[in-house]
CSV table of C-alpha atoms in Angstrom, one decimal:
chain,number,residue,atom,x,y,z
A,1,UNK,CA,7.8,-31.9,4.5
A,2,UNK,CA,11.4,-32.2,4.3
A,3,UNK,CA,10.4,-34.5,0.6
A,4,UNK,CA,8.3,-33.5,-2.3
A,5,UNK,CA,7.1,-36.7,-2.7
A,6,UNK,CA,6.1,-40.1,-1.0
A,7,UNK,CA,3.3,-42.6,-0.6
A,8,UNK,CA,0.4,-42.5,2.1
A,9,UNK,CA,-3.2,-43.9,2.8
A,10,UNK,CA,-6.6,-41.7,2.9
A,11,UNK,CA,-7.5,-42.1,6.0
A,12,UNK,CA,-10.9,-39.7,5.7
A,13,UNK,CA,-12.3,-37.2,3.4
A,14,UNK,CA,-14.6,-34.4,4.0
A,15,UNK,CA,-17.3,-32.8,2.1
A,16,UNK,CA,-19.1,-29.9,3.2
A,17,UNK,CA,-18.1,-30.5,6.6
A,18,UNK,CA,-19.4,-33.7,6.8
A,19,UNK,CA,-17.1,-37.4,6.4
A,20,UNK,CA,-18.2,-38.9,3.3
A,21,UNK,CA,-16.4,-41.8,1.6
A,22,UNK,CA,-15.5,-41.1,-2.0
A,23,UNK,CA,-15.3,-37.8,-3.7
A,24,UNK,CA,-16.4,-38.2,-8.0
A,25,UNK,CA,-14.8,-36.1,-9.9
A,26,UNK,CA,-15.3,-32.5,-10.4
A,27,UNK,CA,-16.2,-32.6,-6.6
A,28,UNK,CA,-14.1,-30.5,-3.9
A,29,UNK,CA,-13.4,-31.9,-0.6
A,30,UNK,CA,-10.8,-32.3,2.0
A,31,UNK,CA,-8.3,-36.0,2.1
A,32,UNK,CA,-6.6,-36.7,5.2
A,33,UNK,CA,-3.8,-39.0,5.1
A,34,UNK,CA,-2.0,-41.2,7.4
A,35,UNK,CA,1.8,-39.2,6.6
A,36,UNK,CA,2.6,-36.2,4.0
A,37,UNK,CA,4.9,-34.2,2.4
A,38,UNK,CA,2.7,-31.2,2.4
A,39,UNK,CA,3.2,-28.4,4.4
A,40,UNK,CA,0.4,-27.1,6.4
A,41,UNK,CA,0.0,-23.6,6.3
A,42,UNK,CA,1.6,-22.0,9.5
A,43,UNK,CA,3.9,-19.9,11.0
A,44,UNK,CA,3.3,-17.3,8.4
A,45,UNK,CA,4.5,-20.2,5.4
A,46,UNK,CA,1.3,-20.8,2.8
A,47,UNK,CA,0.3,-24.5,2.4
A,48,UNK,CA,1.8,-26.2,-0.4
A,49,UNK,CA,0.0,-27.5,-3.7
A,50,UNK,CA,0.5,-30.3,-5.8
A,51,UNK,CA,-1.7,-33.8,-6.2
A,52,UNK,CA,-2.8,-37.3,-4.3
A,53,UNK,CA,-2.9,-39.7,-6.7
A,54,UNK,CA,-4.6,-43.5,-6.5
A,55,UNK,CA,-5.5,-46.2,-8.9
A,56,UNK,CA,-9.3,-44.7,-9.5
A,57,UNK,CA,-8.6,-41.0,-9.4
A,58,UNK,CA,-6.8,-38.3,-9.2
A,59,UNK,CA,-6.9,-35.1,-6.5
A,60,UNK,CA,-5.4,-32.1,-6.9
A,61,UNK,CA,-4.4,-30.2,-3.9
A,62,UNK,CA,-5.6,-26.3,-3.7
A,63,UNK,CA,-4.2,-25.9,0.2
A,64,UNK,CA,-3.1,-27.3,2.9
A,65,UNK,CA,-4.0,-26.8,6.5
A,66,UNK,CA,-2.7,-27.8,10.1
A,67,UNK,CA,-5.9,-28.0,12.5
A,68,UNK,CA,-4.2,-30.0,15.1
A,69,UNK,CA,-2.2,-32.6,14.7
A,70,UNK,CA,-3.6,-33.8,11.1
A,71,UNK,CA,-2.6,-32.2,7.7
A,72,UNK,CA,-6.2,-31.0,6.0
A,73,UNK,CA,-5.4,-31.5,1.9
A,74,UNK,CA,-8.1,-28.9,0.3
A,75,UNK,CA,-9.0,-29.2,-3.9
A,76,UNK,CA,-11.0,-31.5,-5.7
A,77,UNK,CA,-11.1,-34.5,-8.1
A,78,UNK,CA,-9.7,-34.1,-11.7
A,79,UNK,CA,-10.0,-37.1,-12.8
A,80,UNK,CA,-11.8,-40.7,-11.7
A,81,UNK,CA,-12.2,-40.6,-7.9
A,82,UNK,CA,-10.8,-41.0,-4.6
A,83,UNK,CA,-12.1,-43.4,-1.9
A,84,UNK,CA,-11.2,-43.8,1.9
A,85,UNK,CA,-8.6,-45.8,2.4
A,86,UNK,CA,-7.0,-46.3,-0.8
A,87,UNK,CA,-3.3,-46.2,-1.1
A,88,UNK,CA,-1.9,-43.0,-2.6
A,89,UNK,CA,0.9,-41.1,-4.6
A,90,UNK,CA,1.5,-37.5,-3.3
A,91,UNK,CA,3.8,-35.0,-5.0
A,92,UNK,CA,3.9,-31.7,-3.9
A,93,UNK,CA,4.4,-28.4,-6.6
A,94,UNK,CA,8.2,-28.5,-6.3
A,95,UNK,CA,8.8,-25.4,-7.8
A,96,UNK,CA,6.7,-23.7,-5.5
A,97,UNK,CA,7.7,-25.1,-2.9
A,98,UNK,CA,11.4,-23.9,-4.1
A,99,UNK,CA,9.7,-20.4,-4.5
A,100,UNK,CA,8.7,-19.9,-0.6
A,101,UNK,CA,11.7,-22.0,0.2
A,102,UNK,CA,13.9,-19.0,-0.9
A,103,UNK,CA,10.8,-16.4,1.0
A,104,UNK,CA,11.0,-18.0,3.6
A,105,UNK,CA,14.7,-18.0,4.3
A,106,UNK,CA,14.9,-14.7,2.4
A,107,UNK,CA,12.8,-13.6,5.5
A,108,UNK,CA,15.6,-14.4,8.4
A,109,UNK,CA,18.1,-12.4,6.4
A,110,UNK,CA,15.4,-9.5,6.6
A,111,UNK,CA,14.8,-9.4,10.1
A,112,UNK,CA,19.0,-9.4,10.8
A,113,UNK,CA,19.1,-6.4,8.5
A,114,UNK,CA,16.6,-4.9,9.8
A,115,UNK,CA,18.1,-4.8,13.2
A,116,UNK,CA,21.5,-4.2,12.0
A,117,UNK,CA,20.4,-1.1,10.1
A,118,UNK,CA,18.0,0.4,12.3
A,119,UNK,CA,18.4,-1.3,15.8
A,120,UNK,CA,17.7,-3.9,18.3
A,121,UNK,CA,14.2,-2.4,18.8
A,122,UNK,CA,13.0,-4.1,16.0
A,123,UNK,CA,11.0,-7.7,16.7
A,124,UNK,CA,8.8,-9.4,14.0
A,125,UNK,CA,5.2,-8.6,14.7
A,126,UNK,CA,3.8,-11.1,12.0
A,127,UNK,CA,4.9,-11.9,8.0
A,128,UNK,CA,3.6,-14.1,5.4
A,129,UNK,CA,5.5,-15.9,3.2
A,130,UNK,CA,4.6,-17.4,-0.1
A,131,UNK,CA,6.2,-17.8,-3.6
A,132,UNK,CA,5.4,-14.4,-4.9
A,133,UNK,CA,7.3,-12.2,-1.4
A,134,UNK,CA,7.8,-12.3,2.1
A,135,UNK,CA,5.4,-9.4,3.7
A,136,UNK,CA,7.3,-8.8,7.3
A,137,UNK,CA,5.6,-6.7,10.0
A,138,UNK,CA,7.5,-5.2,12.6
A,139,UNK,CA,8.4,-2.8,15.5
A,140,UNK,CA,9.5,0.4,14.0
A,141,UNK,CA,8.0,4.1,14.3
A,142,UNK,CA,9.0,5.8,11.1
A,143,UNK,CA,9.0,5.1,7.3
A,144,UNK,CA,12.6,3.6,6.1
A,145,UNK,CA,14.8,6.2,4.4
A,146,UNK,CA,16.1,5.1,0.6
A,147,UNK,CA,19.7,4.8,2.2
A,148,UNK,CA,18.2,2.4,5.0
A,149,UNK,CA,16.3,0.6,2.6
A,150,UNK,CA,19.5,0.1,0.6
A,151,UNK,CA,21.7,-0.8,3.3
A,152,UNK,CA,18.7,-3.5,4.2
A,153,UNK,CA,19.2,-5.2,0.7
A,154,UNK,CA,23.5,-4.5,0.1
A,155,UNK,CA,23.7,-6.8,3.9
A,156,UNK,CA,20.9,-9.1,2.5
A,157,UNK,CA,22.3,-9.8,-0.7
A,158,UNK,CA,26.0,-10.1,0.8
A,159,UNK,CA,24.7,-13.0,2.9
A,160,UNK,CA,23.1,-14.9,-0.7
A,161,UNK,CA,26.2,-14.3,-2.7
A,162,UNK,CA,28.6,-16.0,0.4
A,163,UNK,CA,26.3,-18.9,-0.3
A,164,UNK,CA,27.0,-20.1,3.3
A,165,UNK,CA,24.7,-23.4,4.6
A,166,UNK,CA,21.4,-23.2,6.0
A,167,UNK,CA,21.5,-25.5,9.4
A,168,UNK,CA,18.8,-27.2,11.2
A,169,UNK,CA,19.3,-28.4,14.6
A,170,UNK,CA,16.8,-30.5,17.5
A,171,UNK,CA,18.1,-29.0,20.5
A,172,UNK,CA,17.3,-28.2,23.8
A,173,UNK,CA,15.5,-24.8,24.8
A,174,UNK,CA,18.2,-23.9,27.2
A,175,UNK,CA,21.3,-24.6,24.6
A,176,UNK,CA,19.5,-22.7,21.9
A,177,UNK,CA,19.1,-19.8,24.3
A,178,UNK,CA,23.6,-20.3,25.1
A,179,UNK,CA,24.1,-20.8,21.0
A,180,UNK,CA,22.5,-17.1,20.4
A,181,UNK,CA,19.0,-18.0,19.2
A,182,UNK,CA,16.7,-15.7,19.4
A,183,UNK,CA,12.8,-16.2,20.5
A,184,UNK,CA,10.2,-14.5,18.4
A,185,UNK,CA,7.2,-12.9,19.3
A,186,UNK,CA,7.5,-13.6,23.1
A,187,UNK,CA,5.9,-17.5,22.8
A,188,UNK,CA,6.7,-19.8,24.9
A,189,UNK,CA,8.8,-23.1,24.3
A,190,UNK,CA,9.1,-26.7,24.8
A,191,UNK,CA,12.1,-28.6,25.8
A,192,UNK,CA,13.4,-29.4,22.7
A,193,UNK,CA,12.9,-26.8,20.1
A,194,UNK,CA,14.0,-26.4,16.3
A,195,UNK,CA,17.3,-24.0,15.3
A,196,UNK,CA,17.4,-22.4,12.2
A,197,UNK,CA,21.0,-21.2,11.2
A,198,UNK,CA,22.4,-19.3,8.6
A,199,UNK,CA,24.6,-16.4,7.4
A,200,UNK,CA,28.6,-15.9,8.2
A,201,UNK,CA,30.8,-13.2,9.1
A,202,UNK,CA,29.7,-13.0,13.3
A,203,UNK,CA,27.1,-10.7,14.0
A,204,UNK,CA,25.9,-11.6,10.6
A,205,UNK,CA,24.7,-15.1,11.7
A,206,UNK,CA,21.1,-15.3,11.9
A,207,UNK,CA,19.8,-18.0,14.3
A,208,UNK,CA,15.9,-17.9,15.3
A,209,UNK,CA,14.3,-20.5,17.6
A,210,UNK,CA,10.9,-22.4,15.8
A,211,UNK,CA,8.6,-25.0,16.0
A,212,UNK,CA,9.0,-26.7,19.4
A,213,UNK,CA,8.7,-30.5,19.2
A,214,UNK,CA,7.3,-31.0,22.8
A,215,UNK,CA,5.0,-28.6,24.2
A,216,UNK,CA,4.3,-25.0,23.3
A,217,UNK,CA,5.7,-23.8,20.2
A,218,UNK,CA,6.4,-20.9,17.7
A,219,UNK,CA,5.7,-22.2,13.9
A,220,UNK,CA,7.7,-19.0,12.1
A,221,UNK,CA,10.6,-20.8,11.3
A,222,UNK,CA,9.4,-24.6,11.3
A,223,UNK,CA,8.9,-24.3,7.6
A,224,UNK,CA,11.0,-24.9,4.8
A,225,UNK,CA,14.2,-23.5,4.2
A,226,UNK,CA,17.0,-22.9,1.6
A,227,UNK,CA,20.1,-25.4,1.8
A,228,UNK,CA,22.5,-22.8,0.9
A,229,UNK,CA,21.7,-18.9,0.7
A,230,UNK,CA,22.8,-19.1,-2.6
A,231,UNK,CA,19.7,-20.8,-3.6
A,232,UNK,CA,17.6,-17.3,-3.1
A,233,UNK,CA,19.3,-15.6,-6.1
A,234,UNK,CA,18.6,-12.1,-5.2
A,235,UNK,CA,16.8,-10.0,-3.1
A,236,UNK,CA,14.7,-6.8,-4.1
A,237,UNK,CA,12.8,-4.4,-1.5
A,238,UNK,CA,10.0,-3.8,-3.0
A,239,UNK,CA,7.3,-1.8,-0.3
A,240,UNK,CA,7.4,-0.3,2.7
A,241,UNK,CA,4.3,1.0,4.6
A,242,UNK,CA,2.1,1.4,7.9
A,243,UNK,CA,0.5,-1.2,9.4
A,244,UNK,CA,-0.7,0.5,13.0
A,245,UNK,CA,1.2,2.9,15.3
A,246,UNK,CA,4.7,2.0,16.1
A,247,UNK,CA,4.1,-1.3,13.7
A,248,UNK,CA,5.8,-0.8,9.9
A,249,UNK,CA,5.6,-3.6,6.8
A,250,UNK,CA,8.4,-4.3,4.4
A,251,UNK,CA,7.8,-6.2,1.3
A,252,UNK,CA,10.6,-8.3,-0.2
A,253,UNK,CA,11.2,-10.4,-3.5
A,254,UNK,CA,13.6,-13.2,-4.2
A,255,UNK,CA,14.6,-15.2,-7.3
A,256,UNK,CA,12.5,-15.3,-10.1
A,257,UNK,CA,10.0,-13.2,-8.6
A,258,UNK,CA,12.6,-10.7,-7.8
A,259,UNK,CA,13.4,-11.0,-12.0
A,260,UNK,CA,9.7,-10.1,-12.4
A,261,UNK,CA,9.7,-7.1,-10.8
A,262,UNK,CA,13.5,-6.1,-12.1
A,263,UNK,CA,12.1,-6.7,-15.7
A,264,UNK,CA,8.8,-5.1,-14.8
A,265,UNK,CA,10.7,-2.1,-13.6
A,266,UNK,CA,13.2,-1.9,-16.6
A,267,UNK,CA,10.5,-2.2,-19.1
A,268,UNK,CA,8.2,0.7,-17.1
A,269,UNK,CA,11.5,2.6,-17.3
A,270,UNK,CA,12.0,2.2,-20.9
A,271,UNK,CA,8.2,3.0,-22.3
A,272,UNK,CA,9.0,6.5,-19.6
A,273,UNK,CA,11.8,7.5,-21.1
A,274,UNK,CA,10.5,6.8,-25.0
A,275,UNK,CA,7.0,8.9,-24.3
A,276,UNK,CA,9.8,11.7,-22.9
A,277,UNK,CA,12.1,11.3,-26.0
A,278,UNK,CA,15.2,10.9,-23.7
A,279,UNK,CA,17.1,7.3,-22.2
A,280,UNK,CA,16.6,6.4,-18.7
A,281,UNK,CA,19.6,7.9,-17.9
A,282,UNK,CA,18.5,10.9,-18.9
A,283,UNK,CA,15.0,10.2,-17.3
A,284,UNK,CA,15.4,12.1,-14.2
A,285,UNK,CA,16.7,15.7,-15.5
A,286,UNK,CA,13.9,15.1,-18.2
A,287,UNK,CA,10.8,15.6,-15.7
A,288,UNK,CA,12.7,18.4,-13.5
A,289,UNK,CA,12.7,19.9,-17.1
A,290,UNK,CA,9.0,19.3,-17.7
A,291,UNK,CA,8.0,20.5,-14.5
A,292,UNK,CA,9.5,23.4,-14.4
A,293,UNK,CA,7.6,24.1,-17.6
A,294,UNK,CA,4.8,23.2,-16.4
A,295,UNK,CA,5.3,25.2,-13.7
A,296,UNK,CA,5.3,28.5,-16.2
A,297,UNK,CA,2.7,27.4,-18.2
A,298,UNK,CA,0.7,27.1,-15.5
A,299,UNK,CA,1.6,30.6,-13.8
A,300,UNK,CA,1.0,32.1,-17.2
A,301,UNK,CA,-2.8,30.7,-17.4
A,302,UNK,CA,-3.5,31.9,-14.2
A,303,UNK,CA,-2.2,35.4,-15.3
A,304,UNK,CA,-4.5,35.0,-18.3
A,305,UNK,CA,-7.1,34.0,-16.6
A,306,UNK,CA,-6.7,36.6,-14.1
A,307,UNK,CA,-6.8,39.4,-17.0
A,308,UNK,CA,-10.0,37.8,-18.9
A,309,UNK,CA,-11.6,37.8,-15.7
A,310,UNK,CA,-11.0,41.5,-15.4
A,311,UNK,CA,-12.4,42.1,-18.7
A,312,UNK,CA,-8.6,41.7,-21.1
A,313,UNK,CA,-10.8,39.6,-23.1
A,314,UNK,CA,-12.5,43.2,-24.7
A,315,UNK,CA,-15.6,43.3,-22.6
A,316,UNK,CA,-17.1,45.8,-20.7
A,317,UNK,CA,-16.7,45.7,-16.7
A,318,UNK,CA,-19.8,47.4,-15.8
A,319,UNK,CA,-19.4,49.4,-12.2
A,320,UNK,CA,-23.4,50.3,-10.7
A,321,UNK,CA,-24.3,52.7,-8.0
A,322,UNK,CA,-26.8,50.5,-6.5
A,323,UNK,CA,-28.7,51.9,-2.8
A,324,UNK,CA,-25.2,54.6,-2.9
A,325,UNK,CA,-22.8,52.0,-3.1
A,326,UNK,CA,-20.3,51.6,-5.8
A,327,UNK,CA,-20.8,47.4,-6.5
A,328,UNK,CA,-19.5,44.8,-9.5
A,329,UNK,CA,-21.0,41.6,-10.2
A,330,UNK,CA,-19.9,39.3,-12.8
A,331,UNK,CA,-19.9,35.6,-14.0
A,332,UNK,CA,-16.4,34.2,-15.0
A,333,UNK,CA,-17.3,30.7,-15.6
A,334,UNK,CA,-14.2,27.6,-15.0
A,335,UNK,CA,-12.1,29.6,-12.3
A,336,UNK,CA,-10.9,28.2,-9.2
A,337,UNK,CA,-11.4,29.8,-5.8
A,338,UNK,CA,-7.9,31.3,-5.7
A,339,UNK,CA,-8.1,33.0,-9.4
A,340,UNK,CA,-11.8,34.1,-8.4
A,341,UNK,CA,-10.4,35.7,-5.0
A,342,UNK,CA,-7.3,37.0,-6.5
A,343,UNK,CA,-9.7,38.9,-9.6
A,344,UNK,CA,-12.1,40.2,-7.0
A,345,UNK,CA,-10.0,41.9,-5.5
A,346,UNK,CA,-8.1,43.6,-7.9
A,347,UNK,CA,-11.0,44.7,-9.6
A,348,UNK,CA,-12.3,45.8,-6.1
A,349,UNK,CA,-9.4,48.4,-6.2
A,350,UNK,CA,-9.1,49.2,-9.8
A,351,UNK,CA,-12.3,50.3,-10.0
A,352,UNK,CA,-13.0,51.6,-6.7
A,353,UNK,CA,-15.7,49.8,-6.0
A,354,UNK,CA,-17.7,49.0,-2.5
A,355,UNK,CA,-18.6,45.6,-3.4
A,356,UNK,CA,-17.5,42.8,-6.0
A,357,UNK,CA,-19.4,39.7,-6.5
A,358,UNK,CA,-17.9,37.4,-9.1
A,359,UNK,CA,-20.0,33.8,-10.0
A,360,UNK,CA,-18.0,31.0,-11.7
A,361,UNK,CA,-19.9,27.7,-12.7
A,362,UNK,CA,-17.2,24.4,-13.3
A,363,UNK,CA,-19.8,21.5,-14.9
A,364,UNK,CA,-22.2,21.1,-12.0
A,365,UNK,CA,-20.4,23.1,-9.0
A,366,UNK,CA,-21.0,26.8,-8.7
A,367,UNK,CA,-18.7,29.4,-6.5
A,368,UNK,CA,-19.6,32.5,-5.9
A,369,UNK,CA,-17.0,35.3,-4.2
A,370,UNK,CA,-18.0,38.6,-3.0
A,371,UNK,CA,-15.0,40.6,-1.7
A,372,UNK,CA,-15.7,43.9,0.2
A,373,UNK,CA,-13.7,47.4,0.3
A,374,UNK,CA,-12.5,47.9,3.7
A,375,UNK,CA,-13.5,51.4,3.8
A,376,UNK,CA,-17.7,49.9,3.5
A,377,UNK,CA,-18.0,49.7,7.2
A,378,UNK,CA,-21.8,49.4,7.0
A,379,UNK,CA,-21.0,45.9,4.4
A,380,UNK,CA,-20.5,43.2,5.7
A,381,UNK,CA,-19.4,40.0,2.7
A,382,UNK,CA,-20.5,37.3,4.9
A,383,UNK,CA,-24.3,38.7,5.4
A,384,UNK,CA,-24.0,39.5,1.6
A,385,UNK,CA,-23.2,36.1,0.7
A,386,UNK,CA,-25.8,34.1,3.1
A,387,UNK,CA,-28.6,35.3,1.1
A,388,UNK,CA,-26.9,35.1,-2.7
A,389,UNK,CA,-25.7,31.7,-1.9
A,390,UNK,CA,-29.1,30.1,-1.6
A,391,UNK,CA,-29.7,30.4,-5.3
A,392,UNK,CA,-26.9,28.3,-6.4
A,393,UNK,CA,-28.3,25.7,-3.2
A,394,UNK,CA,-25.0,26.4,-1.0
A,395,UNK,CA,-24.2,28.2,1.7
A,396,UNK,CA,-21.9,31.2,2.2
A,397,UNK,CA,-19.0,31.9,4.8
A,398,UNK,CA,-16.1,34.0,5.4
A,399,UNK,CA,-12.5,32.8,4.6
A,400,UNK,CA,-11.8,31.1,7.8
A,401,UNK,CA,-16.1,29.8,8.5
A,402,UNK,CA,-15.6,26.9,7.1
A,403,UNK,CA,-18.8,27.8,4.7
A,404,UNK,CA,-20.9,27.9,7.7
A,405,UNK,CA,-21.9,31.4,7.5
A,406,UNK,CA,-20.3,34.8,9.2
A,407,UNK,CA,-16.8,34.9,9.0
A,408,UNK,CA,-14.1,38.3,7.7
A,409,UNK,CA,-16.7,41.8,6.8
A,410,UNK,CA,-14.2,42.4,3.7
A,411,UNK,CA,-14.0,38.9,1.9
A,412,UNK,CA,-16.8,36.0,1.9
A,413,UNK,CA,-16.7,32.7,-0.1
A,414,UNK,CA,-19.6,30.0,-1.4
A,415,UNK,CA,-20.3,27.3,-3.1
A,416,UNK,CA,-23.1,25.0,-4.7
A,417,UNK,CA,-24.5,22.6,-7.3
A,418,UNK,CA,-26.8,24.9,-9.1
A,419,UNK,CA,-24.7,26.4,-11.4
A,420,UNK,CA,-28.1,27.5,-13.2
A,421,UNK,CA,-28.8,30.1,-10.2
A,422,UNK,CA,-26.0,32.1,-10.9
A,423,UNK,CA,-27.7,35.0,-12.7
A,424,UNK,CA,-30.0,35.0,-9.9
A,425,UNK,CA,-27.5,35.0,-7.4
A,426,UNK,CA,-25.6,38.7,-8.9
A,427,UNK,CA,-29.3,39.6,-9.2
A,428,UNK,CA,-29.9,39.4,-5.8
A,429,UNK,CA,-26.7,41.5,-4.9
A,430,UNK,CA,-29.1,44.7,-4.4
A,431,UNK,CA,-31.4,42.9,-2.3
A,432,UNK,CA,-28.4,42.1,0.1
A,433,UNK,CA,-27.4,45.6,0.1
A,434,UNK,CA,-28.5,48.2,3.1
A,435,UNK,CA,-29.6,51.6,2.0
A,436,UNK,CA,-26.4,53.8,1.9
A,437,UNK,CA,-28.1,57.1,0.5
């Protein structure tokens, strides 16, 4: 794989998991041939892309796979057809192959960083590289601050700009281990394994051990790399998250992808600041602004709400003796729990009353609150609320029961999906009530 191009022989194809000995076209199969310049996905690298070509036909490749020793081609026939043992044309997709060229090496420059910034705890516990990112797994137990995450890219992107030369040795395990490189993922290696060098500047120098050529080996870095660091253009952090305890992932783009996401981000940036009438300069003290007013507006509607709960909206808040006790029960229809408990309460000591029940339907959910003066030992607002809750299909609790029922004698809470029982439900206050006359 070290050429994007060359000449070979089919030495089988493969159709539905079965050898077969010419593929039409239109029909997808899998070409083996006797020497390639395709990489076979491994070591975290995707396969490359690109086409076989013969004198009949013409076979573009989807994938490509290691199993083994051979190189498995996936796609299918464009044009004419293939046949076993036909001489053939291969070219692989060469500016892919550019793309994860710079991911791939992109990648190295990561993991140094990432040990530089936050220490030699961290080893690679997996990554994937194609031409789009490099998605790198590894030992860590906490997210990555933004200063970490920008010290990660300042030492990344100091390495591309001193465009220093990307070296690829063959030596022995035991020289690799005296020349600083450093094994990955705890494999084991042959004799002779490959070293991957690059970066400048001392401890900047990132050296991995890959791709044994005799025996064991570890594939990570026996892909393709960059000549010159250069060649990556840029390098842009773009995710961070969890993968499993003690194990984070890091997401980075390079080159042309990484001018994707920069323009992306600009143009996201500039549609912001035009809906907020500002620049994106301005951007930032803009929302803090617009929250803050948001923040009023919203404490305002909730004092509103609050007073046309309690009747500020003109209407009459009707107090009943019912069995000797002083009791309220009202529908306020679209509050929220906090607003409805809030209301009861004041209205509770406004008006002196024994017992307040407010309902409140919101489209198909129905809450119902029944809050309890503390000086109606004989009440009890969980009891009260078990039997009004089963006419809005819900069950009542107190404000630590979890709606299970039970729960504080002065404050009880419930909810349901028939809003349609809520009359019933105040209704059935006097029925809940023991005799206190």
């Amino acid at each position: 794989y070290e050429h994007d191009h060359g000449t070979a022989q089919i030495m089988q194809i493969f159709a539905d998991g079965a050898a077969v000995n010419r593929l039409l076209g239109g029909e997808q199969g899998v070409i083996v041939l006797d020497r390639t310049p395709f990489y076979g996905e491994s070591g975290g690298q995707v396969g490359d892309t690109g086409t076989i070509r013969t004198a009949n036909g013409i076979f573009a490749v989807a994938d490509t796979q290691k199993q083994g020793d051979a190189f498995l081609h996936f796609g299918h026939v464009v044009e004419g057809s293939v046949t076993s043992g036909e001489a053939a044309e291969t070219q692989i997709d060469v500016d892919r192959r550019a793309a994860i060229k710079r991911h791939h090496s992109a990648t190295h420059l990561l993991h140094k960083a990432l040990r530089s910034t936050l220490g030699t705890h961290v080893q690679q516990k997996g990554s994937l590289v194609d031409e789009r990112r490099t998605r790198f797994d590894f030992s860590h137990d906490k997210p990555l601050s933004a200063d970490e995450i920008a010290r990660v890219e300042t030492m990344m992107n100091a390495q591309i700009l001193r465009n220093a030369p990307v070296t690829i040795e063959q030596m022995g395990r035991d020289d690799a281990q005296k020349k600083g490189a450093m094994a990955l993922f705890g494999e084991k290696y042959g004799d002779v394994v490959r070293v991957v060098s690059m970066g400048e500047d001392g401890g900047d120098v990132v050296r991995v051990v890959s791709m044994g050529d005799d025996g064991f080996s570890i594939e990570l870095c026996g892909g393709t790399h960059v000549a010159r660091l250069g060649e990556i253009g840029i390098a842009k952090v773009v995710s961070q998250g969890a993968v499993s305890a003690g194990v984070r992932r890091i997401e980075v783009v390079c080159g042309l992808a990484a001018l994707e996401h920069l323009a992306h981000s600009d143009a996201l940036l500039a549609e912001s600041a035009a809906l907020l009438k500002t620049d994106g300069e301005h951007l930032p003290e803009r929302i803090a602004a617009l929250q803050q007013q948001l923040k009023a507006q919203e404490k305002d509607i909730q004092t509103l709400k609050r007073q046309l709960a309690q009747g500020g909206d003109g209407g009459s808040i009707d107090v009943k003796t019912v069995k000797g006790w002083k009791t309220l029960a009202l529908q306020r229809d679209g509050l929220d729990n906090a607003t409805l408990r809030d209301t009861a309460d004041q209205l509770r000591d406004r008006h002196g009353a024994d017992v307040v029940v407010i309902g409140s339907a919101d489209g198909d959910t129905a809450r119902l609150i029944v809050s309890v003066n503390k000086t109606a030992k004989a009440l009890h607002a969980g009891n009260i609320i078990r039997e009004l809750a089963t006419h809005i299909g819900g069950k009542g609790g107190g404000r630590h029961s979890g709606g299970k029922g039970g729960g504080r004698p002065d404050f009880a809470q419930a909810g349901g999906k028939t809003p349609a029982g809520l009359p019933a439900a105040l209704a059935a206050l006097a029925d809940a009530l023991p005799d206190n006359t």
